[in-house]
Amino acid sequence: MSTVQHRIVPQHVAIIMDGNGRWANARGLPRTFGHRKGVETVRETVKAAGEAGVGFLTLFAFSSENWRRPEAEINELFGLLKAFIRRDLADLHRAGIRIRIIGDRVNLRDDIRSLLLEAEETTTNNTGMTLVIAFNYGSRDEIARAAARLAADVQAGRLDPSQIDASKLNDCLDTAGIPDPDLVIRTSGEERLSNFLLWQAAYAELMFVPDFWPDFTPALFDSVLERYAARDRRFGGLSAKAVAVGS
Ligand code: IPE
Ligand code: IPE
Ligand code: MG
């Protein structure tokens, strides 16, 4: 019998990358420096997730509510996404990573939209980890768009309202084909979901870490995975341990 202990690894980890601005402010730097440093953390985290055996990694990069920020900061965040895809796409492709984008694309600029499409199309046949980038993403917007798609199907006579169930709605979300997140991590000490994967995270384990995103190291990521492995997930049923002792 092997004595190697295999840790339970979440199939899908989703991260709310928060605290870039506060990281920069704490150093007397403009917020944009925090966003730039945050991109380095993205690179390290993608690598660490792949090495840990995570199948799907979703990163919240820009929310549908982040349009409320000053225009200069929005431009910086869009510029960083563009630069990241231009600089890193070839490396990610070589590493076998498949890229998926979730969020509302219709209202994005043409240059961003085509770059996102290029990232998805280039990597579509890769079989390694799937990196899901949530860009211009908000759960309520996503669910409303899914409802509109179902309504259009009903109107066109392709679907009867009695056939609509959770699985049908799920199939109309941006995340169709992606398993639900097992673990949602938020950095920076904030303990809220901020409109992120509200439907999909119904049974996710939530982990809040006090560190700002630019300080989120692979070692910290590993410690979160360790904590996840110790959690008892019941999905409304009974824990495997309770069943074993017949209680
Ligand atoms: C996360 O850091 C990045 C985005 C939301 C795009 P923030 O920019 O929210 O940083 P804080 O929360 O203001 O410190
Ligand atoms: C959530 O962080 C969005 C992203 C990480 C992209 P925010 O910083 O926008 O969330 P709030 O405003 O603190 O809830
Ligand atoms: Mg924030």
XYZ file of N, CA and C and ligand atoms in Angstrom:
770
model
N 0.832 -1.202 0.000
C 0.000 0.000 0.000
C 0.872 1.261 0.000
N 0.492 2.208 -0.820
C 1.283 3.435 -0.880
C 1.054 4.276 0.378
N 2.117 4.897 0.816
C 1.975 5.740 2.007
C 1.819 7.217 1.625
N 1.827 7.497 0.313
C 1.713 8.884 -0.128
C 0.290 9.388 0.124
N 0.190 10.499 0.822
C -1.123 11.087 1.101
C -1.447 12.120 0.028
N -2.518 11.898 -0.719
C -2.902 12.878 -1.728
C -3.916 13.852 -1.152
N -3.591 15.131 -1.235
C -4.493 16.143 -0.719
C -5.651 16.313 -1.693
N -6.859 16.554 -1.164
C -8.010 16.814 -2.036
C -7.810 18.200 -2.664
N -7.747 18.235 -3.994
C -7.520 19.502 -4.699
C -8.844 19.953 -5.317
N -9.223 21.220 -5.114
C -10.461 21.690 -5.745
C -10.336 21.658 -7.269
N -11.381 21.187 -7.934
C -11.316 21.149 -9.398
C -11.359 22.566 -9.977
N -12.139 23.443 -9.313
C -12.301 24.811 -9.815
C -12.101 25.812 -8.674
N -11.110 26.657 -8.833
C -10.839 27.729 -7.864
C -11.166 29.066 -8.516
N -11.941 29.888 -7.843
C -12.271 31.221 -8.373
C -11.756 32.269 -7.390
N -11.118 33.302 -7.931
C -10.490 34.292 -7.035
C -10.966 35.721 -7.312
N -11.387 36.392 -6.241
C -11.683 37.820 -6.310
C -10.386 38.524 -5.925
N -9.693 39.026 -6.931
C -8.359 39.616 -6.724
C -8.560 41.044 -6.218
N -8.543 41.227 -4.907
C -8.890 42.542 -4.364
C -7.733 43.130 -3.553
N -7.659 44.460 -3.536
C -6.704 45.151 -2.674
C -5.514 45.780 -3.387
N -5.568 45.837 -4.713
C -4.451 46.458 -5.449
C -4.258 47.918 -5.064
N -5.367 48.645 -4.977
C -5.299 50.075 -4.679
C -4.742 50.326 -3.288
N -5.236 49.558 -2.313
C -4.762 49.725 -0.930
C -3.306 49.305 -0.790
N -2.882 48.301 -1.548
C -1.474 47.877 -1.530
C -0.592 49.050 -1.961
N -1.008 49.736 -3.019
C -0.223 50.868 -3.536
C -0.266 52.048 -2.561
N -1.466 52.357 -2.074
C -1.604 53.498 -1.155
C -0.749 53.320 0.096
N -0.667 52.080 0.573
C 0.130 51.810 1.778
C 1.604 52.114 1.536
N 2.009 52.179 0.264
C 3.403 52.486 -0.087
C 3.562 53.893 -0.635
N 2.503 54.671 -0.526
C 2.539 56.045 -1.030
C 2.593 56.111 -2.546
N 2.126 55.054 -3.207
C 2.152 55.004 -4.676
C 0.742 55.179 -5.236
N 0.643 55.611 -6.499
C -0.687 55.672 -7.114
C -1.294 54.275 -7.280
N -2.620 54.192 -7.296
C -3.315 52.903 -7.371
C -2.853 52.045 -8.552
N -2.506 52.707 -9.649
C -2.122 51.958 -10.862
C -0.921 51.035 -10.610
N -0.020 51.458 -9.680
C 1.140 50.605 -9.384
C 0.674 49.274 -8.790
N -0.387 49.356 -7.985
C -0.941 48.134 -7.396
C -1.499 47.217 -8.466
N -2.170 47.805 -9.460
C -2.729 46.976 -10.539
C -1.607 46.303 -11.336
N -0.521 47.061 -11.558
C 0.599 46.472 -12.326
C 1.246 45.329 -11.557
N 1.446 45.543 -10.268
C 2.028 44.481 -9.439
C 1.073 43.280 -9.400
N -0.214 43.577 -9.437
C -1.223 42.517 -9.406
C -1.111 41.580 -10.599
N -0.666 42.093 -11.735
C -0.507 41.241 -12.927
C 0.587 40.197 -12.682
N 1.628 40.587 -11.958
C 2.690 39.611 -11.640
C 2.128 38.497 -10.761
N 1.256 38.898 -9.823
C 0.626 37.882 -8.966
C -0.246 36.944 -9.804
N -0.884 37.493 -10.826
C -1.696 36.648 -11.721
C -0.804 35.577 -12.344
N 0.343 35.982 -12.872
C 1.249 35.017 -13.526
C 1.658 33.902 -12.559
N 2.053 34.311 -11.348
C 2.497 33.321 -10.345
C 1.362 32.389 -9.947
N 0.161 32.964 -9.825
C -0.982 32.160 -9.361
C -1.416 31.160 -10.426
N -1.380 31.567 -11.687
C -1.744 30.655 -12.784
C -0.788 29.461 -12.765
N 0.500 29.764 -12.604
C 1.510 28.699 -12.581
C 1.277 27.771 -11.373
N 1.069 28.378 -10.212
C 0.884 27.589 -8.985
C -0.374 26.726 -9.063
N -1.441 27.275 -9.648
C -2.695 26.510 -9.745
C -2.495 25.295 -10.655
N -1.820 25.505 -11.775
C -1.555 24.400 -12.698
C -0.733 23.316 -12.014
N 0.293 23.745 -11.271
C 1.163 22.768 -10.595
C 0.415 22.002 -9.502
N -0.560 22.680 -8.883
C -1.324 22.022 -7.803
C -2.352 21.035 -8.349
N -2.591 21.086 -9.666
C -3.560 20.164 -10.259
C -4.977 20.716 -10.320
N -5.101 22.048 -10.179
C -6.409 22.690 -10.316
C -6.819 22.616 -11.796
N -8.059 22.266 -12.063
C -8.509 22.111 -13.458
C -9.005 23.407 -14.077
N -9.628 24.247 -13.248
C -10.206 25.513 -13.716
C -9.845 26.609 -12.711
N -9.299 27.693 -13.225
C -8.975 28.838 -12.369
C -9.691 30.055 -12.940
N -10.602 30.621 -12.153
C -11.306 31.824 -12.618
C -10.788 33.041 -11.863
N -10.435 34.084 -12.601
C -9.918 35.310 -11.988
C -10.851 36.477 -12.313
N -11.285 37.181 -11.275
C -12.181 38.333 -11.451
C -11.297 39.551 -11.739
N -11.310 39.996 -12.982
C -10.387 41.054 -13.404
C -11.045 42.428 -13.513
N -12.333 42.445 -13.902
C -13.034 43.731 -14.026
C -14.527 43.446 -13.897
N -15.166 44.123 -12.951
C -16.586 43.840 -12.722
C -17.460 44.813 -13.500
N -18.716 44.416 -13.673
C -19.656 45.296 -14.387
C -19.920 46.562 -13.574
N -19.507 46.556 -12.300
C -19.669 47.751 -11.463
C -18.386 48.600 -11.422
N -17.284 48.057 -11.933
C -16.028 48.819 -11.910
C -16.043 50.024 -12.873
N -17.105 50.105 -13.704
C -17.257 51.298 -14.557
C -17.484 52.546 -13.717
N -17.784 52.359 -12.425
C -17.997 53.510 -11.540
C -16.678 54.171 -11.140
N -15.563 53.600 -11.537
C -14.254 54.165 -11.162
C -13.857 55.295 -12.115
N -12.857 56.083 -11.719
C -12.420 57.176 -12.605
C -11.946 56.625 -13.958
N -12.177 57.390 -15.006
C -11.861 56.940 -16.362
C -10.398 56.537 -16.508
N -9.509 57.279 -15.855
C -8.076 56.977 -15.989
C -7.764 55.578 -15.440
N -8.416 55.213 -14.330
C -8.168 53.887 -13.753
C -8.754 52.794 -14.642
N -9.933 53.061 -15.205
C -10.552 52.077 -16.119
C -9.624 51.856 -17.319
N -9.096 52.941 -17.863
C -8.178 52.825 -19.017
C -6.948 52.010 -18.655
N -6.440 52.218 -17.441
C -5.264 51.472 -16.985
C -5.588 49.968 -16.913
N -6.752 49.635 -16.361
C -7.132 48.223 -16.212
C -7.327 47.573 -17.590
N -7.927 48.299 -18.513
C -8.101 47.764 -19.875
C -6.739 47.592 -20.550
N -5.865 48.563 -20.327
C -4.518 48.498 -20.916
C -3.743 47.302 -20.390
N -3.904 47.038 -19.084
C -3.194 45.903 -18.479
C -3.711 44.581 -19.022
N -5.021 44.492 -19.240
C -5.578 43.245 -19.809
C -5.000 43.029 -21.213
N -4.996 44.107 -21.994
C -4.463 44.001 -23.365
C -3.008 43.568 -23.340
N -2.226 44.231 -22.489
C -0.792 43.932 -22.405
C -0.571 42.500 -21.943
N -1.398 42.048 -20.991
C -1.258 40.688 -20.467
C -1.497 39.674 -21.590
N -2.563 39.861 -22.346
C -2.859 38.888 -23.412
C -1.772 38.947 -24.491
N -1.373 40.148 -24.870
C -0.325 40.266 -25.910
C 0.970 39.602 -25.472
N 1.351 39.852 -24.208
C 2.653 39.344 -23.734
C 2.630 37.883 -23.337
N 1.497 37.433 -22.781
C 1.479 36.107 -22.143
C 0.753 35.025 -22.933
N 0.025 35.413 -23.981
C -0.776 34.408 -24.689
C 0.081 33.248 -25.202
N 1.216 33.577 -25.813
C 2.071 32.515 -26.378
C 2.557 31.558 -25.279
N 2.964 32.124 -24.135
C 3.435 31.277 -23.023
C 2.313 30.399 -22.479
N 1.135 30.991 -22.320
C 0.001 30.236 -21.785
C -0.356 29.105 -22.751
N -0.317 29.420 -24.039
C -0.626 28.423 -25.071
C 0.386 27.281 -25.024
N 1.661 27.643 -24.906
C 2.715 26.628 -24.821
C 2.547 25.738 -23.590
N 2.022 26.331 -22.515
C 1.818 25.560 -21.274
C 0.548 24.705 -21.348
N -0.156 24.762 -22.483
C -1.344 23.921 -22.659
C -2.596 24.470 -21.996
N -2.531 25.754 -21.617
C -3.677 26.358 -20.921
C -4.753 26.803 -21.918
N -5.995 26.501 -21.563
C -7.127 26.919 -22.390
C -7.738 28.162 -21.751
N -8.007 29.171 -22.548
C -8.549 30.423 -22.004
C -10.030 30.558 -22.340
N -10.812 30.932 -21.338
C -12.228 31.246 -21.541
C -12.481 32.612 -20.923
N -13.317 33.389 -21.580
C -13.648 34.703 -21.033
C -15.123 34.692 -20.655
N -15.452 35.199 -19.455
C -16.858 35.367 -19.094
C -17.115 36.841 -18.820
N -18.355 37.270 -19.041
C -18.704 38.680 -18.876
C -19.379 39.182 -20.141
N -19.858 40.404 -20.082
C -20.560 40.985 -21.232
C -19.557 41.576 -22.220
N -19.508 40.976 -23.401
C -18.550 41.450 -24.415
C -19.150 42.443 -25.376
N -20.488 42.379 -25.486
C -21.164 43.188 -26.510
C -20.800 44.664 -26.360
N -20.698 45.106 -25.108
C -20.458 46.530 -24.890
C -18.983 46.895 -24.723
N -18.100 45.966 -25.103
C -16.666 46.279 -25.017
C -16.166 46.873 -26.328
N -15.068 47.595 -26.246
C -14.438 48.158 -27.454
C -14.029 47.038 -28.391
N -14.039 47.311 -29.700
C -13.704 46.293 -30.709
C -12.322 45.681 -30.494
N -11.324 46.531 -30.163
C -9.956 45.999 -30.030
C -9.861 45.000 -28.882
N -10.563 45.296 -27.775
C -10.546 44.383 -26.629
C -11.296 43.107 -26.993
N -12.459 43.282 -27.630
C -13.281 42.128 -27.973
C -12.518 41.163 -28.876
N -11.811 41.699 -29.857
C -11.116 40.790 -30.781
C -9.906 40.123 -30.117
N -9.279 40.827 -29.171
C -8.154 40.228 -28.451
C -8.635 39.072 -27.561
N -9.772 39.272 -26.917
C -10.329 38.219 -26.057
C -10.692 36.994 -26.899
N -11.254 37.253 -28.071
C -11.631 36.167 -28.979
C -10.389 35.425 -29.458
N -9.342 36.200 -29.756
C -8.087 35.586 -30.214
C -7.521 34.657 -29.128
N -7.568 35.117 -27.865
C -7.050 34.299 -26.755
C -7.830 32.993 -26.648
N -9.131 33.081 -26.798
C -9.966 31.867 -26.701
C -9.724 30.938 -27.886
N -9.698 31.530 -29.068
C -9.572 30.681 -30.267
C -8.201 30.017 -30.359
N -7.153 30.763 -29.995
C -5.792 30.199 -30.054
C -5.672 28.979 -29.161
N -6.336 29.030 -27.998
C -6.104 27.993 -26.978
C -7.244 26.975 -26.882
N -8.189 27.056 -27.810
C -9.424 26.261 -27.666
C -9.194 24.751 -27.612
N -8.156 24.248 -28.261
C -7.933 22.792 -28.263
C -6.955 22.326 -27.190
N -6.505 23.262 -26.343
C -5.567 22.861 -25.291
C -6.275 22.007 -24.242
N -5.513 21.141 -23.614
C -6.130 20.189 -22.680
C -5.635 20.360 -21.244
N -4.839 21.404 -21.002
C -4.366 21.651 -19.640
C -5.415 22.405 -18.839
N -4.952 23.139 -17.831
C -5.872 23.910 -16.999
C -6.638 24.949 -17.833
N -7.897 25.171 -17.466
C -8.662 26.244 -18.105
C -8.552 27.498 -17.243
N -8.080 28.579 -17.863
C -8.014 29.866 -17.179
C -9.222 30.682 -17.628
N -10.120 30.958 -16.685
C -11.325 31.717 -17.003
C -11.113 33.152 -16.526
N -11.158 34.091 -17.451
C -10.989 35.493 -17.063
C -12.366 36.155 -17.045
N -12.752 36.636 -15.853
C -14.032 37.337 -15.720
C -13.777 38.815 -15.976
N -14.203 39.275 -17.132
C -13.919 40.659 -17.530
C -15.228 41.326 -17.942
N -15.488 42.504 -17.382
C -16.787 43.154 -17.537
C -17.869 42.168 -17.114
N -17.598 41.506 -15.993
C -18.469 40.446 -15.501
C -19.234 40.877 -14.254
N -20.505 40.532 -14.224
C -21.326 40.686 -13.016
C -22.371 39.587 -13.066
N -22.590 38.921 -11.932
C -23.530 37.792 -11.908
C -24.942 38.180 -12.303
N -25.407 39.301 -11.778
C -26.800 39.670 -12.055
C -26.976 39.955 -13.537
N -26.002 40.605 -14.127
C -26.038 40.877 -15.566
C -26.025 39.562 -16.345
N -25.173 38.631 -15.921
C -25.066 37.333 -16.591
C -26.390 36.559 -16.524
N -27.003 36.554 -15.332
C -28.260 35.811 -15.162
C -29.380 36.483 -15.966
N -29.379 37.804 -16.004
C -30.400 38.515 -16.791
C -30.230 38.212 -18.284
N -28.972 38.157 -18.752
C -28.740 37.824 -20.170
C -29.177 36.388 -20.460
N -28.954 35.483 -19.502
C -29.384 34.085 -19.680
C -30.911 34.022 -19.759
N -31.585 34.792 -18.895
C -33.058 34.806 -18.901
C -33.567 35.327 -20.246
N -32.886 36.338 -20.778
C -33.302 36.894 -22.070
C -33.146 35.857 -23.183
N -32.082 35.058 -23.099
C -31.890 34.005 -24.113
C -33.001 32.961 -24.039
N -33.369 32.584 -22.821
C -34.459 31.606 -22.650
C -35.770 32.194 -23.176
N -36.009 33.459 -22.865
C -37.245 34.113 -23.322
C -37.291 34.141 -24.854
N -36.139 34.409 -25.482
C -36.092 34.446 -26.950
C -36.393 33.062 -27.523
N -35.891 32.015 -26.866
C -36.159 30.644 -27.318
C -37.643 30.306 -27.202
N -38.258 30.774 -26.102
C -39.699 30.528 -25.913
C -40.471 31.258 -27.016
N -40.082 32.510 -27.238
C -40.790 33.325 -28.227
C -40.689 32.722 -29.635
N -39.530 32.112 -29.912
C -39.312 31.522 -31.242
C -39.943 30.131 -31.345
N -40.540 29.662 -30.259
C -41.206 28.360 -30.289
C -40.254 27.182 -30.126
N -38.977 27.467 -29.766
C -38.000 26.377 -29.607
C -38.056 25.756 -28.208
N -38.717 26.436 -27.298
C -38.669 26.018 -25.892
C -40.024 26.287 -25.244
N -40.479 25.316 -24.447
C -41.711 25.516 -23.693
C -41.332 25.964 -22.273
N -42.023 26.971 -21.721
C -41.663 27.454 -20.376
C -41.594 26.337 -19.331
N -42.382 25.289 -19.493
C -42.364 24.201 -18.496
C -41.038 23.433 -18.513
N -40.277 23.596 -19.589
C -38.976 22.899 -19.675
C -37.859 23.670 -18.967
N -38.150 24.905 -18.563
C -37.084 25.712 -17.946
C -36.837 25.257 -16.516
N -35.610 24.817 -16.263
C -35.202 24.438 -14.907
C -33.788 24.974 -14.658
N -33.222 24.635 -13.512
C -31.901 25.171 -13.151
C -30.852 24.771 -14.181
N -30.961 23.574 -14.705
C -29.962 23.105 -15.652
C -30.045 23.881 -16.976
N -31.261 24.177 -17.434
C -31.431 24.959 -18.670
C -30.862 26.365 -18.497
N -31.138 26.966 -17.345
C -30.617 28.309 -17.123
C -29.085 28.270 -17.043
N -28.591 27.258 -16.366
C -27.145 27.081 -16.231
C -26.464 27.056 -17.612
N -27.118 26.357 -18.548
C -26.557 26.211 -19.889
C -26.542 27.525 -20.673
N -27.287 28.509 -20.205
C -27.314 29.809 -20.897
C -26.385 30.828 -20.246
N -25.726 30.440 -19.157
C -24.792 31.367 -18.505
C -23.474 31.418 -19.282
N -22.687 32.450 -19.028
C -21.367 32.560 -19.681
C -20.492 31.373 -19.324
N -20.758 30.763 -18.159
C -19.922 29.674 -17.652
C -20.376 28.295 -18.149
N -21.280 28.250 -19.130
C -21.769 26.956 -19.635
C -20.590 26.032 -19.929
N -20.683 24.812 -19.444
C -19.610 23.840 -19.700
C -18.486 23.882 -18.676
N -18.496 24.881 -17.810
C -17.467 25.000 -16.759
C -18.087 24.511 -15.450
N -17.445 23.593 -14.735
C -18.035 23.132 -13.477
C -18.115 24.266 -12.452
N -19.032 24.148 -11.499
C -19.161 25.177 -10.459
C -17.864 25.298 -9.669
N -17.544 26.498 -9.182
C -16.337 26.619 -8.356
C -16.488 25.837 -7.047
N -15.437 25.150 -6.659
C -15.421 24.453 -5.373
C -14.959 25.396 -4.284
N -14.128 26.343 -4.668
C -13.487 27.241 -3.704
C -13.459 28.658 -4.280
N -13.961 29.606 -3.502
C -13.869 31.021 -3.880
C -12.969 31.713 -2.857
N -11.929 32.345 -3.351
C -10.985 33.050 -2.478
C -11.131 34.550 -2.720
N -11.149 35.333 -1.653
C -11.078 36.795 -1.823
C -9.930 37.315 -0.980
N -9.099 38.109 -1.583
C -7.982 38.714 -0.856
C -8.410 40.072 -0.296
N -7.557 40.645 0.501
C -7.643 42.021 1.033
C -8.522 42.176 2.269
N -9.044 41.073 2.799
C -9.807 41.165 4.042
C -11.285 41.471 3.867
N -11.703 41.875 2.663
C -13.140 42.116 2.448
C -13.844 40.767 2.411
N -15.016 40.714 3.034
C -15.745 39.443 3.068
C -17.090 39.600 2.388
N -17.046 39.743 1.075
C -18.280 39.818 0.288
C -17.999 39.286 -1.106
N -19.082 38.989 -1.857
C -18.922 38.396 -3.187
C -18.910 39.449 -4.297
N -19.407 40.654 -4.020
C -19.380 41.729 -5.020
C -19.852 41.262 -6.408
N -20.991 40.553 -6.420
C -21.629 40.178 -7.699
C -20.804 39.182 -8.518
N -20.070 38.322 -7.834
C -19.200 37.349 -8.522
C -19.781 35.942 -8.409
N -20.072 35.299 -9.502
C -20.495 33.885 -9.560
C -21.570 33.530 -8.528
N -22.571 34.404 -8.380
C -23.584 34.189 -7.333
C -24.325 32.871 -7.529
N -24.646 32.552 -8.770
C -25.354 31.303 -9.085
C -24.414 30.104 -8.917
N -23.245 30.218 -9.514
C -22.309 29.091 -9.588
C -21.693 28.732 -8.239
N -21.584 29.719 -7.342
C -20.896 29.481 -6.065
C -21.859 29.004 -4.971
N -23.026 28.500 -5.379
C -24.056 28.101 -4.408
C -23.502 27.203 -3.308
N -22.611 26.283 -3.669
C -22.036 25.365 -2.675
C -20.518 25.468 -2.566
N -19.970 26.590 -3.023
C -18.515 26.766 -2.944
C -18.086 27.003 -1.499
N -16.897 26.565 -1.185
C -16.271 26.931 0.088
C -15.698 28.331 -0.090
N -15.915 29.205 0.891
C -15.430 30.585 0.784
C -14.230 30.775 1.704
N -13.209 31.411 1.171
C -12.012 31.679 1.990
C -11.623 33.152 1.811
N -11.496 33.836 2.930
C -11.109 35.243 2.894
C -9.729 35.393 3.510
N -8.810 35.958 2.757
C -7.466 36.136 3.302
C -7.180 37.636 3.472
N -6.475 38.018 4.537
C -6.282 39.439 4.822
C -5.308 40.146 3.858
N -4.453 39.385 3.204
C -3.410 39.987 2.355
C -3.993 40.642 1.103
N -3.382 41.754 0.693
C -3.774 42.400 -0.558
C -3.327 41.522 -1.724
N -4.026 41.638 -2.858
C -3.724 40.760 -3.995
C -2.233 40.763 -4.404
N -1.568 41.920 -4.487
C -0.142 41.879 -4.892
C 0.743 41.090 -3.920
N 0.252 40.856 -2.693
C 1.026 40.093 -1.701
C 0.610 38.622 -1.642
N -0.291 38.215 -2.532
C -0.783 36.828 -2.509
C 0.256 35.936 -3.204
N 1.036 35.217 -2.428
C 2.132 34.406 -2.968
C 1.673 32.963 -3.215
N 2.450 32.199 -4.008
C 2.143 30.772 -4.166
C 2.086 30.042 -2.818
N 2.912 30.449 -1.842
C 2.886 29.807 -0.528
C 1.547 30.058 0.175
N 1.053 31.290 0.039
C -0.258 31.610 0.631
C -1.354 30.819 -0.058
N -1.246 30.725 -1.380
C -2.222 29.954 -2.156
C -2.229 28.513 -1.662
N -1.043 27.980 -1.452
C -0.930 26.604 -0.987
C -1.595 26.435 0.384
N -1.430 27.437 1.258
C -2.027 27.307 2.591
C -3.553 27.354 2.500
N -4.088 28.095 1.521
C -5.543 28.120 1.328
C -6.021 26.756 0.817
N -5.252 26.165 -0.095
C -5.619 24.831 -0.606
C -5.585 23.795 0.524
N -4.649 23.986 1.432
C -4.544 23.090 2.603
C -5.803 23.200 3.467
N -6.227 24.443 3.704
C -7.441 24.659 4.501
C -8.663 24.081 3.795
N -8.686 24.225 2.478
C -9.816 23.683 1.700
C -9.909 22.169 1.894
N -8.748 21.509 1.843
C -8.722 20.048 1.932
C -9.304 19.548 3.260
N -9.277 20.420 4.279
C -9.781 20.015 5.597
C -11.279 20.299 5.761
N -11.877 20.957 4.785
C -13.303 21.305 4.909
C -14.187 20.077 4.660
N -15.339 20.074 5.285
C -16.289 18.973 5.142
C -17.467 19.480 4.309
N -17.514 19.079 3.052
C -18.575 19.573 2.159
C -19.759 18.602 2.196
N -20.950 19.134 2.425
C -22.099 18.241 2.601
C -23.185 18.408 1.545
N -23.215 19.530 0.834
C -24.197 19.747 -0.236
C -25.634 19.460 0.217
N -25.930 19.762 1.448
C -27.287 19.533 1.959
C -27.491 18.140 2.515
N -26.536 17.250 2.274
C -26.660 15.878 2.772
C -25.950 15.737 4.106
N -25.431 14.571 4.353
C -24.696 14.333 5.595
C -23.227 14.138 5.274
N -22.366 14.427 6.234
C -20.948 14.255 5.983
C -20.634 12.771 5.884
N -19.623 12.451 5.080
C -19.231 11.049 4.906
C -18.916 10.432 6.251
N -18.327 11.230 7.175
C -17.965 10.731 8.499
C -19.223 10.355 9.291
N -20.253 11.234 9.228
C -21.501 10.977 9.962
C -22.154 9.695 9.447
N -22.129 9.499 8.130
C -22.746 8.305 7.540
C -21.989 7.064 8.026
N -20.644 7.181 8.086
C -19.808 6.039 8.466
C -20.117 5.553 9.885
N -20.387 6.500 10.818
C -20.652 6.076 12.198
C -22.151 5.879 12.449
N -22.934 6.096 11.412
C -24.379 5.843 11.508
C -25.127 6.833 12.377
N -24.589 8.054 12.522
C -25.288 9.057 13.344
C -26.147 9.979 12.486
C -8.731 44.831 -7.262
O -8.143 45.836 -6.509
C -8.662 45.069 -8.749
C -9.953 45.452 -9.356
C -11.087 45.620 -8.746
C -9.948 45.641 -10.783
P -8.898 47.180 -6.199
O -8.644 48.144 -7.303
O -10.332 46.939 -5.907
O -8.140 47.670 -4.904
P -8.774 48.236 -3.574
O -9.855 47.268 -3.145
O -9.340 49.575 -3.891
O -7.648 48.282 -2.599
C -14.435 43.105 -6.983
O -13.649 44.013 -6.304
C -14.131 43.151 -8.457
C -12.841 42.629 -8.882
C -11.956 42.070 -8.115
C -12.581 42.731 -10.298
P -14.152 45.494 -5.996
O -13.048 46.174 -5.307
O -14.680 46.124 -7.229
O -15.392 45.230 -5.010
P -16.076 46.200 -3.940
O -16.430 47.465 -4.661
O -15.094 46.444 -2.845
O -17.270 45.437 -3.447
Mg -11.398 46.532 -4.233
